[in-house]
Short mmCIF file of C-alpha atoms and ligand atoms in Angstrom, two decimals:
data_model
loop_
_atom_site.label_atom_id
_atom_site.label_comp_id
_atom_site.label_asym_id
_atom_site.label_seq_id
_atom_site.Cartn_x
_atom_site.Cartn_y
_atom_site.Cartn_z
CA UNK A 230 12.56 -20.99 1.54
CA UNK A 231 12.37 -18.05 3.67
CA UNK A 232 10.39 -15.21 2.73
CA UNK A 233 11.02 -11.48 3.88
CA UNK A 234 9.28 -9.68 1.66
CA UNK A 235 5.68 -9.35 3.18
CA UNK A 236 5.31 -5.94 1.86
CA UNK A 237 5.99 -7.38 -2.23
CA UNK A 238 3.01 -9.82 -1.89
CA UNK A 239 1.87 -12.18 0.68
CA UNK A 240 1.50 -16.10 0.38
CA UNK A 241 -2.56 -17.06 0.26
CA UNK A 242 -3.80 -19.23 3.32
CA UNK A 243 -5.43 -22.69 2.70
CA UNK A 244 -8.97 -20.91 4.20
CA UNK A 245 -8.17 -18.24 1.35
CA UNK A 246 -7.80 -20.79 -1.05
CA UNK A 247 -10.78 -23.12 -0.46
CA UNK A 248 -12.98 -19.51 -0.47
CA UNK A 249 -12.04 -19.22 -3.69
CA UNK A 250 -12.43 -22.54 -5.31
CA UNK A 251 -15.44 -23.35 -4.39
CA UNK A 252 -16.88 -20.19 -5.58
CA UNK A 253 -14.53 -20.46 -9.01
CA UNK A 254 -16.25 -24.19 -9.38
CA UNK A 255 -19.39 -24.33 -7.56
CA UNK A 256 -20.85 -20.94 -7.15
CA UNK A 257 -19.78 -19.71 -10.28
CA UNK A 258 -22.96 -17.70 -11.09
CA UNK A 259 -23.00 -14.01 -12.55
CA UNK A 260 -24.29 -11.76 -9.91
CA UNK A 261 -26.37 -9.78 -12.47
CA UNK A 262 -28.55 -13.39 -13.60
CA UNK A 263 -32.03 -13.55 -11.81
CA UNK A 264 -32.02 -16.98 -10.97
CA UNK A 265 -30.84 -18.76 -8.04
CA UNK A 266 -27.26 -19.49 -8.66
CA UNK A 267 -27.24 -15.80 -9.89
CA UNK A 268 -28.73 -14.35 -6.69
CA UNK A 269 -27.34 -16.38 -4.42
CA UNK A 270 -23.67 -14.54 -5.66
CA UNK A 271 -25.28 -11.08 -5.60
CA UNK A 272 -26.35 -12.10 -1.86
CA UNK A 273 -22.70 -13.33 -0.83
CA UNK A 274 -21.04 -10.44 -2.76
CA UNK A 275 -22.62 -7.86 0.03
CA UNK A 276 -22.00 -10.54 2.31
CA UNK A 277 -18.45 -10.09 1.22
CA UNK A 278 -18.28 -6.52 1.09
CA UNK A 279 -19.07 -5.94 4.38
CA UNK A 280 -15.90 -8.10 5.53
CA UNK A 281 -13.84 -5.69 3.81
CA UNK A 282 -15.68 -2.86 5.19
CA UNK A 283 -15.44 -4.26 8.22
CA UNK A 284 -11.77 -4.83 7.64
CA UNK A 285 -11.49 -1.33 6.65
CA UNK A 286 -13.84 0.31 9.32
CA UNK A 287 -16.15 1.94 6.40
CA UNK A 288 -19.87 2.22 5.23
CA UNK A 289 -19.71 -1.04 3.20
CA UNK A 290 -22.10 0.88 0.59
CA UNK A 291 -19.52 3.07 -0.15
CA UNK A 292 -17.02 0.76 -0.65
CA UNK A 293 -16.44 -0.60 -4.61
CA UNK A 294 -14.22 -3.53 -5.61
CA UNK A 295 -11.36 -2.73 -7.97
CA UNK A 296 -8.93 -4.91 -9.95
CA UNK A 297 -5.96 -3.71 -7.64
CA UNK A 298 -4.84 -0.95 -5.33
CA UNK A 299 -2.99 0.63 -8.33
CA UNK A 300 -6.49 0.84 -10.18
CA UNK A 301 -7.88 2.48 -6.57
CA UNK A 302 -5.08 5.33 -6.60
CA UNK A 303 -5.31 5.61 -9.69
CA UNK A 304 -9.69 5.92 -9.64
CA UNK A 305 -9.54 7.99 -6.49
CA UNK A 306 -7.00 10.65 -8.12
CA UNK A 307 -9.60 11.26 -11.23
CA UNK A 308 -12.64 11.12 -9.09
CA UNK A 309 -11.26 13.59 -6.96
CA UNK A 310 -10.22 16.32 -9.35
CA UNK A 311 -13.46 15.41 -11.64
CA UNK A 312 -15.34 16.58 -8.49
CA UNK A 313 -13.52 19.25 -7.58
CA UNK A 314 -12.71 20.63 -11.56
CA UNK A 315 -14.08 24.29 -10.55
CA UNK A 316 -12.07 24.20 -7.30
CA UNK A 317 -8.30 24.42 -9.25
CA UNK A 318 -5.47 22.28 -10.79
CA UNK A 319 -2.94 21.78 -8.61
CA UNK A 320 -2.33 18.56 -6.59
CA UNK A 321 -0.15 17.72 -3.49
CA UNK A 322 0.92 14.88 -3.11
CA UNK A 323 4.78 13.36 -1.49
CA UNK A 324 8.00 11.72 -3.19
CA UNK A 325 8.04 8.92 -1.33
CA UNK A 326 4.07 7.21 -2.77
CA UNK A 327 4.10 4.36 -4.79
CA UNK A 328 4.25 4.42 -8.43
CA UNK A 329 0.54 4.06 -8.61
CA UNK A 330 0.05 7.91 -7.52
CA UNK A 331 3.13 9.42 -8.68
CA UNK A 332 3.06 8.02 -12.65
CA UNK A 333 -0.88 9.01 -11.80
CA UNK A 334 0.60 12.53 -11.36
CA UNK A 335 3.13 12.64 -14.32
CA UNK A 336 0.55 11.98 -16.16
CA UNK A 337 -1.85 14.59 -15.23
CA UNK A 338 1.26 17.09 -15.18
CA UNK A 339 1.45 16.85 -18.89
CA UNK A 340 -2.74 17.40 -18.71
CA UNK A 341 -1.52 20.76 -16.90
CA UNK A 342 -2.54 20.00 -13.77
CA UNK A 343 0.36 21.58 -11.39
CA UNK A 344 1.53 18.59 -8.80
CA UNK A 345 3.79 19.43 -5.41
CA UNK A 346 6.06 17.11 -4.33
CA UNK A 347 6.96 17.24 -0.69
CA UNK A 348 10.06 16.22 0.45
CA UNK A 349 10.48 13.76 3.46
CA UNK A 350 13.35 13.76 6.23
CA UNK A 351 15.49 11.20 6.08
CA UNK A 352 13.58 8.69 7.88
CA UNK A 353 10.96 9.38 5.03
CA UNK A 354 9.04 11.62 7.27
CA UNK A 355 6.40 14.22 6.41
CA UNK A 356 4.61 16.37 8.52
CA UNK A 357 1.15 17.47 8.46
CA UNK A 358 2.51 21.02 9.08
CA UNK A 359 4.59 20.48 5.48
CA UNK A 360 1.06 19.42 3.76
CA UNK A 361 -0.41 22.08 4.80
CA UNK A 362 1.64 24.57 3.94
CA UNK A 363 1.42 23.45 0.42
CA UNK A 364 -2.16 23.93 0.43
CA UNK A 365 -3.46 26.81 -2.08
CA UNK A 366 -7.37 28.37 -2.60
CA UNK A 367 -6.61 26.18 -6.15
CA UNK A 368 -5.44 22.27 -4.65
CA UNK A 369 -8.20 19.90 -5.88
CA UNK A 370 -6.78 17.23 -3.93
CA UNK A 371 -4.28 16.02 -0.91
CA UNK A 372 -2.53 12.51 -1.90
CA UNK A 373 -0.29 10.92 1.25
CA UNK A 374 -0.10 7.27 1.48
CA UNK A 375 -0.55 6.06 5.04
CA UNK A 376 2.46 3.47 5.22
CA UNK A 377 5.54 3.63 3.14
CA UNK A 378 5.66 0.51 0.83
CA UNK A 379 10.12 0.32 1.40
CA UNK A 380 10.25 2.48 4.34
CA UNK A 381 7.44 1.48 7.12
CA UNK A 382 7.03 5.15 7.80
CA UNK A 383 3.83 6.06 8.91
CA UNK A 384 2.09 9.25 8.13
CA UNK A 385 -0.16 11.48 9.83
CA UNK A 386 -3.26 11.43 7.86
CA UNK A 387 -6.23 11.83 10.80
CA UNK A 388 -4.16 14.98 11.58
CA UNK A 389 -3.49 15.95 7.77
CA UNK A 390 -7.41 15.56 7.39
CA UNK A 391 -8.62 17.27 10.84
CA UNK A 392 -6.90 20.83 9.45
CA UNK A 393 -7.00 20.16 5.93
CA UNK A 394 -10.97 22.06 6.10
CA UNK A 395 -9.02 25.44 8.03
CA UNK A 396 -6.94 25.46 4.61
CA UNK A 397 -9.27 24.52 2.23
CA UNK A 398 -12.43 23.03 2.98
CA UNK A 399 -12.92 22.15 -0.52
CA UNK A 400 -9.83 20.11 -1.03
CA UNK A 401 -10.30 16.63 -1.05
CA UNK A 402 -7.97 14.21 0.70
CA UNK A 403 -6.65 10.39 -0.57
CA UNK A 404 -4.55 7.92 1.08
CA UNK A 405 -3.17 5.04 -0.30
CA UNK A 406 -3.40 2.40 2.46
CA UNK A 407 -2.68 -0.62 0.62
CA UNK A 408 0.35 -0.56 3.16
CA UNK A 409 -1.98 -0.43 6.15
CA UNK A 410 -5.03 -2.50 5.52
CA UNK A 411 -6.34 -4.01 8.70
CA UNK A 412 -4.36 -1.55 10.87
CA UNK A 413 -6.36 1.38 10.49
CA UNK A 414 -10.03 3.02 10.54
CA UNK A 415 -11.47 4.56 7.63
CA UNK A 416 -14.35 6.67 10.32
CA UNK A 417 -10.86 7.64 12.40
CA UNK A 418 -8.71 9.04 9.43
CA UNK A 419 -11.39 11.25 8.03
CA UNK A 420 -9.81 10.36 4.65
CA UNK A 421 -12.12 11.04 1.88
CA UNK A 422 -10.51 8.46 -0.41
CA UNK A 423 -8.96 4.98 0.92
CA UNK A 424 -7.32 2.31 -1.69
CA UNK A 425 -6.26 -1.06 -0.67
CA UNK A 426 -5.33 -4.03 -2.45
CA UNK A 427 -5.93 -8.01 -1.06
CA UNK A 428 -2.50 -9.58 -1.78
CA UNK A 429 -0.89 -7.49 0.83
CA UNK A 430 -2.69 -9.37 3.37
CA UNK A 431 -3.62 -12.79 2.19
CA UNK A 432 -5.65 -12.46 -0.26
CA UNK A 433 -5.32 -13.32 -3.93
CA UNK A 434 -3.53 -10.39 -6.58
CA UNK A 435 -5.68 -9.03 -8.92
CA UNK A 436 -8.30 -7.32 -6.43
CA UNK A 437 -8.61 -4.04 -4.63
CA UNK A 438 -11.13 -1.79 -3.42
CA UNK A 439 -11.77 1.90 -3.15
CA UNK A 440 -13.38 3.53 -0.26
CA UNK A 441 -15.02 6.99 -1.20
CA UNK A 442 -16.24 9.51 0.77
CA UNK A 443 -19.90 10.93 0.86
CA UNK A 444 -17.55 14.50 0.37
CA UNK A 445 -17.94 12.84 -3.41
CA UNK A 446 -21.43 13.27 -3.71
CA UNK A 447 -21.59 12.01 -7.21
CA UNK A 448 -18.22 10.10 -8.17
CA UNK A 449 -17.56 10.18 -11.73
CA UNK A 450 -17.77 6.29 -13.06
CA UNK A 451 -14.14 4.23 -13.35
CA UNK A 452 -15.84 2.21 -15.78
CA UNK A 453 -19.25 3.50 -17.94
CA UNK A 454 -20.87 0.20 -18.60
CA UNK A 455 -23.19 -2.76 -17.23
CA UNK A 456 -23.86 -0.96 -14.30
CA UNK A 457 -21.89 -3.25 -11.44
CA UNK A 458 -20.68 -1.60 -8.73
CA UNK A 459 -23.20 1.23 -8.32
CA UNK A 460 -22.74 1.89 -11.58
CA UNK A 461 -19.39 3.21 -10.65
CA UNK A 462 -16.99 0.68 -12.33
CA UNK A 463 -18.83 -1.84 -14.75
CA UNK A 464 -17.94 -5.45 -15.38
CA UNK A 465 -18.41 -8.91 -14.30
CA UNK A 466 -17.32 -8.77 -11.00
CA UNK A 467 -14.30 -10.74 -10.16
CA UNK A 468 -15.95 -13.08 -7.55
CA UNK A 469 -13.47 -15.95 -6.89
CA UNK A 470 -10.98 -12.98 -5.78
CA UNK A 471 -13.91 -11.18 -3.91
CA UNK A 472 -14.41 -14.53 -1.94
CA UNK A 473 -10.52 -14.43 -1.45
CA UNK A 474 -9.90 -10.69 -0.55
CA UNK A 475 -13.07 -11.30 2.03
CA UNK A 476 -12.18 -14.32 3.46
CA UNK A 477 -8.34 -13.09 4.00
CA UNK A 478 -9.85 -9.86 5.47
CA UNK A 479 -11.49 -12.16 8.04
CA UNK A 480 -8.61 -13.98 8.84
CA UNK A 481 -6.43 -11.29 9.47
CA UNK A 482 -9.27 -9.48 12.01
CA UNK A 483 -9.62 -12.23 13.76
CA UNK A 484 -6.00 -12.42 14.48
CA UNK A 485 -5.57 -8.57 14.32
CA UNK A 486 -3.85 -8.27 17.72
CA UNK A 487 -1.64 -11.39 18.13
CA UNK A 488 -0.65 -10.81 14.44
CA UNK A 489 0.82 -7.02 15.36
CA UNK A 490 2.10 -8.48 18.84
CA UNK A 491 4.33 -10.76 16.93
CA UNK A 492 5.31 -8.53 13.89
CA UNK A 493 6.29 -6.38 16.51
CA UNK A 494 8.80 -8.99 18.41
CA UNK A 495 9.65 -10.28 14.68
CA UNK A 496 10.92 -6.76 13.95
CA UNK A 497 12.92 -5.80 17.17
CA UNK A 498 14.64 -9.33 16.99
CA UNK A 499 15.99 -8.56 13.59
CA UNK A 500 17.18 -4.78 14.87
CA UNK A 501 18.52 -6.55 17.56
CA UNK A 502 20.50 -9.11 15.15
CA UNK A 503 21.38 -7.06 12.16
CA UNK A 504 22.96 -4.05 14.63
CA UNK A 505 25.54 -6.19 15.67
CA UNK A 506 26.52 -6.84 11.87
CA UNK A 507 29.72 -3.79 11.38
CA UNK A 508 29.05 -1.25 9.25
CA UNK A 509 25.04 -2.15 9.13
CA UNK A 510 22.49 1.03 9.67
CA UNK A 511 18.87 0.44 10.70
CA UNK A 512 17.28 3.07 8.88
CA UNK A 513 13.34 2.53 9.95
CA UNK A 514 13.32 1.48 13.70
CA UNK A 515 9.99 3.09 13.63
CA UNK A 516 7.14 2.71 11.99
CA UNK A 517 4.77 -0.10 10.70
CA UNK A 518 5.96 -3.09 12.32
CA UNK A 519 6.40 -5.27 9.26
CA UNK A 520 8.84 -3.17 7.31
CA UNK A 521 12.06 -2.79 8.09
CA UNK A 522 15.00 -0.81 5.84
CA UNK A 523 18.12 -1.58 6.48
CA UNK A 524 21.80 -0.68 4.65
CA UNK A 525 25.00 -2.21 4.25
CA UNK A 526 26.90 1.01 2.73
CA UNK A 527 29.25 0.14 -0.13
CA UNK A 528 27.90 -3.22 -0.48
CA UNK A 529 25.38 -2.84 -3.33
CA UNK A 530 22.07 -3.92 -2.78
CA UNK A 531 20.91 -5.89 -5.45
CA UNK A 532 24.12 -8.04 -4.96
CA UNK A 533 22.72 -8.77 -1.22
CA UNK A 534 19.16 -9.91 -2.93
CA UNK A 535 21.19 -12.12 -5.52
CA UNK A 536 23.40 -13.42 -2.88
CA UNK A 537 20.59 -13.87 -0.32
CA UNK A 538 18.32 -15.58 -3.32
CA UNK A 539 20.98 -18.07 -3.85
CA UNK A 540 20.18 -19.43 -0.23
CA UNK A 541 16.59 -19.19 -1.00
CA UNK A 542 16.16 -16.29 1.19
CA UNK A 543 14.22 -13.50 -0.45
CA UNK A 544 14.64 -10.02 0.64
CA UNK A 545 14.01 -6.89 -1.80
CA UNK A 546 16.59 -4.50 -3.08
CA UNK A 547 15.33 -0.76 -1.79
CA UNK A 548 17.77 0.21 -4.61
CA UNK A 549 15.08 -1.81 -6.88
CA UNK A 550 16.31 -3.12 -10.64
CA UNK A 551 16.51 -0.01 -11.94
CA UNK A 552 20.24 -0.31 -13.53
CA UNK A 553 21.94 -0.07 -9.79
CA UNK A 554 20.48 3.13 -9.05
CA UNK A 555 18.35 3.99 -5.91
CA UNK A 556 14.75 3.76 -6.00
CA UNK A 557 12.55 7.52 -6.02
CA UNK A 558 11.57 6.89 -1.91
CA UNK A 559 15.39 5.86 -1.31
CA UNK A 560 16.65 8.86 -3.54
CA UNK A 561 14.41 11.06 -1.68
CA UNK A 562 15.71 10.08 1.71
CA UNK A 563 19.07 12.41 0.34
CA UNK A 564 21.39 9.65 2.17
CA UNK A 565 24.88 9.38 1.34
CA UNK A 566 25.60 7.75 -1.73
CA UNK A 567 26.78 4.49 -0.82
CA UNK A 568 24.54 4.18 2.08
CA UNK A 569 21.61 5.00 -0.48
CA UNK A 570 23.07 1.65 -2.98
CA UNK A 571 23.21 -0.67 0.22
CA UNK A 572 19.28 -0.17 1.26
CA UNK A 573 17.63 -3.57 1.67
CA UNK A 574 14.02 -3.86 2.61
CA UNK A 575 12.94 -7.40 4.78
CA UNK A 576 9.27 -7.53 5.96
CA UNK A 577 7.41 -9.86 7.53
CA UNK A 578 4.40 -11.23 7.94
CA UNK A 579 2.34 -13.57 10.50
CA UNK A 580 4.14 -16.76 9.16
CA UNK A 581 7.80 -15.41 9.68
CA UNK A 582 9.67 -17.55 12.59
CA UNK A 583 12.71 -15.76 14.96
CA UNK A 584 14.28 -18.47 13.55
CA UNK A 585 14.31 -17.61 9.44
CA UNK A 586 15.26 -14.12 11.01
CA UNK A 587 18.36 -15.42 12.76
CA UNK A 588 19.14 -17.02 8.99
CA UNK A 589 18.85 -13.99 7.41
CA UNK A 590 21.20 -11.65 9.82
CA UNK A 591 23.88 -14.76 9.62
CA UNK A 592 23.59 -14.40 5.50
CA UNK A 593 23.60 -10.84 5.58
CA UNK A 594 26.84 -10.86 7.93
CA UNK A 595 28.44 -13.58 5.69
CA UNK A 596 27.81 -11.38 2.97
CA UNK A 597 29.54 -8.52 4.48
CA UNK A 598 32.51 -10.58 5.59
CA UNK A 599 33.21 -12.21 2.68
CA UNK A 600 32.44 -10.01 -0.71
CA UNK A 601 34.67 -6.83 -1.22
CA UNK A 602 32.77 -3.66 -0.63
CA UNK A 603 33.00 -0.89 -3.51
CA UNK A 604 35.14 1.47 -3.59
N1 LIG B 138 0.44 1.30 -3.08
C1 LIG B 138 1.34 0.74 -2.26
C2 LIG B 138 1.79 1.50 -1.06
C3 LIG B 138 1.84 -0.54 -2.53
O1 LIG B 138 2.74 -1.09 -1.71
C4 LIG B 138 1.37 -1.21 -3.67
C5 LIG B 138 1.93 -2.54 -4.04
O2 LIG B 138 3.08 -2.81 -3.84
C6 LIG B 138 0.42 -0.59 -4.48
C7 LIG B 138 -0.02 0.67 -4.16
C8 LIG B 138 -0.13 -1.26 -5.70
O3 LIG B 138 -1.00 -2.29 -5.35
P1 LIG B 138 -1.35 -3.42 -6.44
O4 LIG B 138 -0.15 -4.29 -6.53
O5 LIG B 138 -2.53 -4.14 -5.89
O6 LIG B 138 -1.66 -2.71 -7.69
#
């Protein structure tokens, strides 16, 4: 099989594996029991936490395990406007995040909070200038994502966060970075909120974490209960997928620059390949180097995946399953309309060969010389 779609979910190393399996079968103790087996897992979960700090360039006491990065957008969102309730309703936030903050922020539109959606270019570009601007005495809270989950496109979130205080020094600024983890530095984007998520990097699905700020001087709990987590999202903590999420955070530091060295050659060898297919438009040259957009106008894009999937090749559709039609961060691009139903999305990760991506530009051209386009 070969697998281009990095940015979906990532397969688990052996190391990751054996992390978790020993803890799931030998190590298996509640960190709240006060005997041995019980401290000993209170002891390693710090132990643990600090790799993902460390991962994430943070305060590892400010740092609190979630169940996924959707549950850290969506955590970070309330937290923020809890703290900031006498400051206003109204939210800013882009088109282009990932379902996690913008169903967040239907949802709080029918609680009549007011949200802004800012419109990218059509590389899925946003300015810092263009958050700004949207910036009122009332905004609560700043939402940009730091890497576009289809696009690659990276935004400018030190810079958002460096003038967000001339604005409104009381507005408090998120970024989803489930997209990024590894890559950047919590202390150098001045974010007050970070959420990542393990299985975009190795670890097991099913485990996130949530960076917050000392701006939030007294975050309002996730999850009232036992007291884990500070106190600040109760129950048993997850500790096989801790062990994971840790020991793939290691991994991936240790290998931090030879893995973006070859994601980079990975991705300019498959520009180079796929721009010699007629017709084809690279659509994200820049950006994170493991994403890459691409679009075959007028030949649908979910019939690539199917096609592609037949020859065990797995690539994702950027006009996802939603009857044909683009997805919200495609739709915002504004592309023309067939060029919008041919977006596929391939991304790698530290496994992917030159060779599986000479395999996929030969089925992508094979595709385009042998099914009819539409009309
Ligand atoms: N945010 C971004 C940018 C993502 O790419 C994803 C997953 O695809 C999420 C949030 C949600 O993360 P999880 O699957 O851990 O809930």
């Amino acid at each position: 099989m070969i697998y281009l779609d990095h940015a979906a979910t990532t397969p688990v190393p052996k190391a990751v594996a054996d992390a978790m399996y020993e803890v799931l079968t030998r190590q298996y103790g509640n960190p709240s029991s006060q005997y041995g087996l019980g401290l000993e897992m209170k002891r390693r979960m710090e132990a643990w936490r600090q790799s993902v700090a460390a991962a994430m360039d943070c305060p590892a006491d400010r740092l609190f395990f979630t169940s996924c990065g959707t549950e850290g957008d969506n955590w970070a969102i309330r937290a923020a406007l809890w703290q900031n309730r006498h400051v206003g309703r109204h939210i800013v936030t882009t088109a282009v995040e990932h379902s996690a903050v913008l169903e967040c922020c239907k949802w709080l539109e029918r609680d009549e909070y007011e949200v802004t959606y800012l419109a990218p270019d059509q590389q899925g570009g946003i300015t810092a200038q263009q958050v700004l601007d949207a910036v009122r005495p009332d905004t609560a809270l700043v939402s940009v994502m730091l890497v576009n989950n289809e696009l690659g496109t990276i935004y400018p979130i030190a810079e958002i966060a460096e003038n967000l205080p001339h604005k409104n020094e009381k507005t408090l600024l998120h970024t989803d970075a489930v997209q990024g983890l590894t890559t950047f530095s919590c202390k150098a984007l001045h974010a007050d909120l970070v959420s990542v998520s393990a299985h975009k990097i190795g670890g097991p699905k099913g485990i996130g974490a949530l960076y917050i700020g000392p701006r939030l001087r007294n975050p309002r709990p996730l999850l009232p209960g036992g007291g884990q987590e500070s106190a600040l999202r109760s129950g048993t903590e997850a500790t096989a997928q801790i062990a994971g999420f840790a020991k793939a955070a290691e991994l991936r530091m240790a290998n931090k620059q030879k893995d973006q060295a070859h994601l980079q050659t990975i991705k300019a060898q498959a520009i180079e390949e796929l721009t010699k297919i007629p017709d084809l438009q690279i659509l994200t040259p820049q950006g994170a180097p493991h994403i890459l957009s691409v679009s075959l106008p007028g030949w649908p894009s979910q019939n690539i995946v199917n096609d592609l999937s037949a020859q065990n090749i797995c690539v994702s559709a950027g006009s996802a399953c939603h009857q044909g039609k683009p997805s919200h961060v495609i739709s915002a691009l504004r592309l023309p309309k067939r060029t919008a139903s041919g977006v596929i999305r391939l991304s790698f990760g530290p496994e992917t060969t030159p060779a599986e991506i000479t395999a996929c530009a030969a089925a992508l051209r094979t595709h385009r010389e042998t099914r009819l386009p539409m009309l």
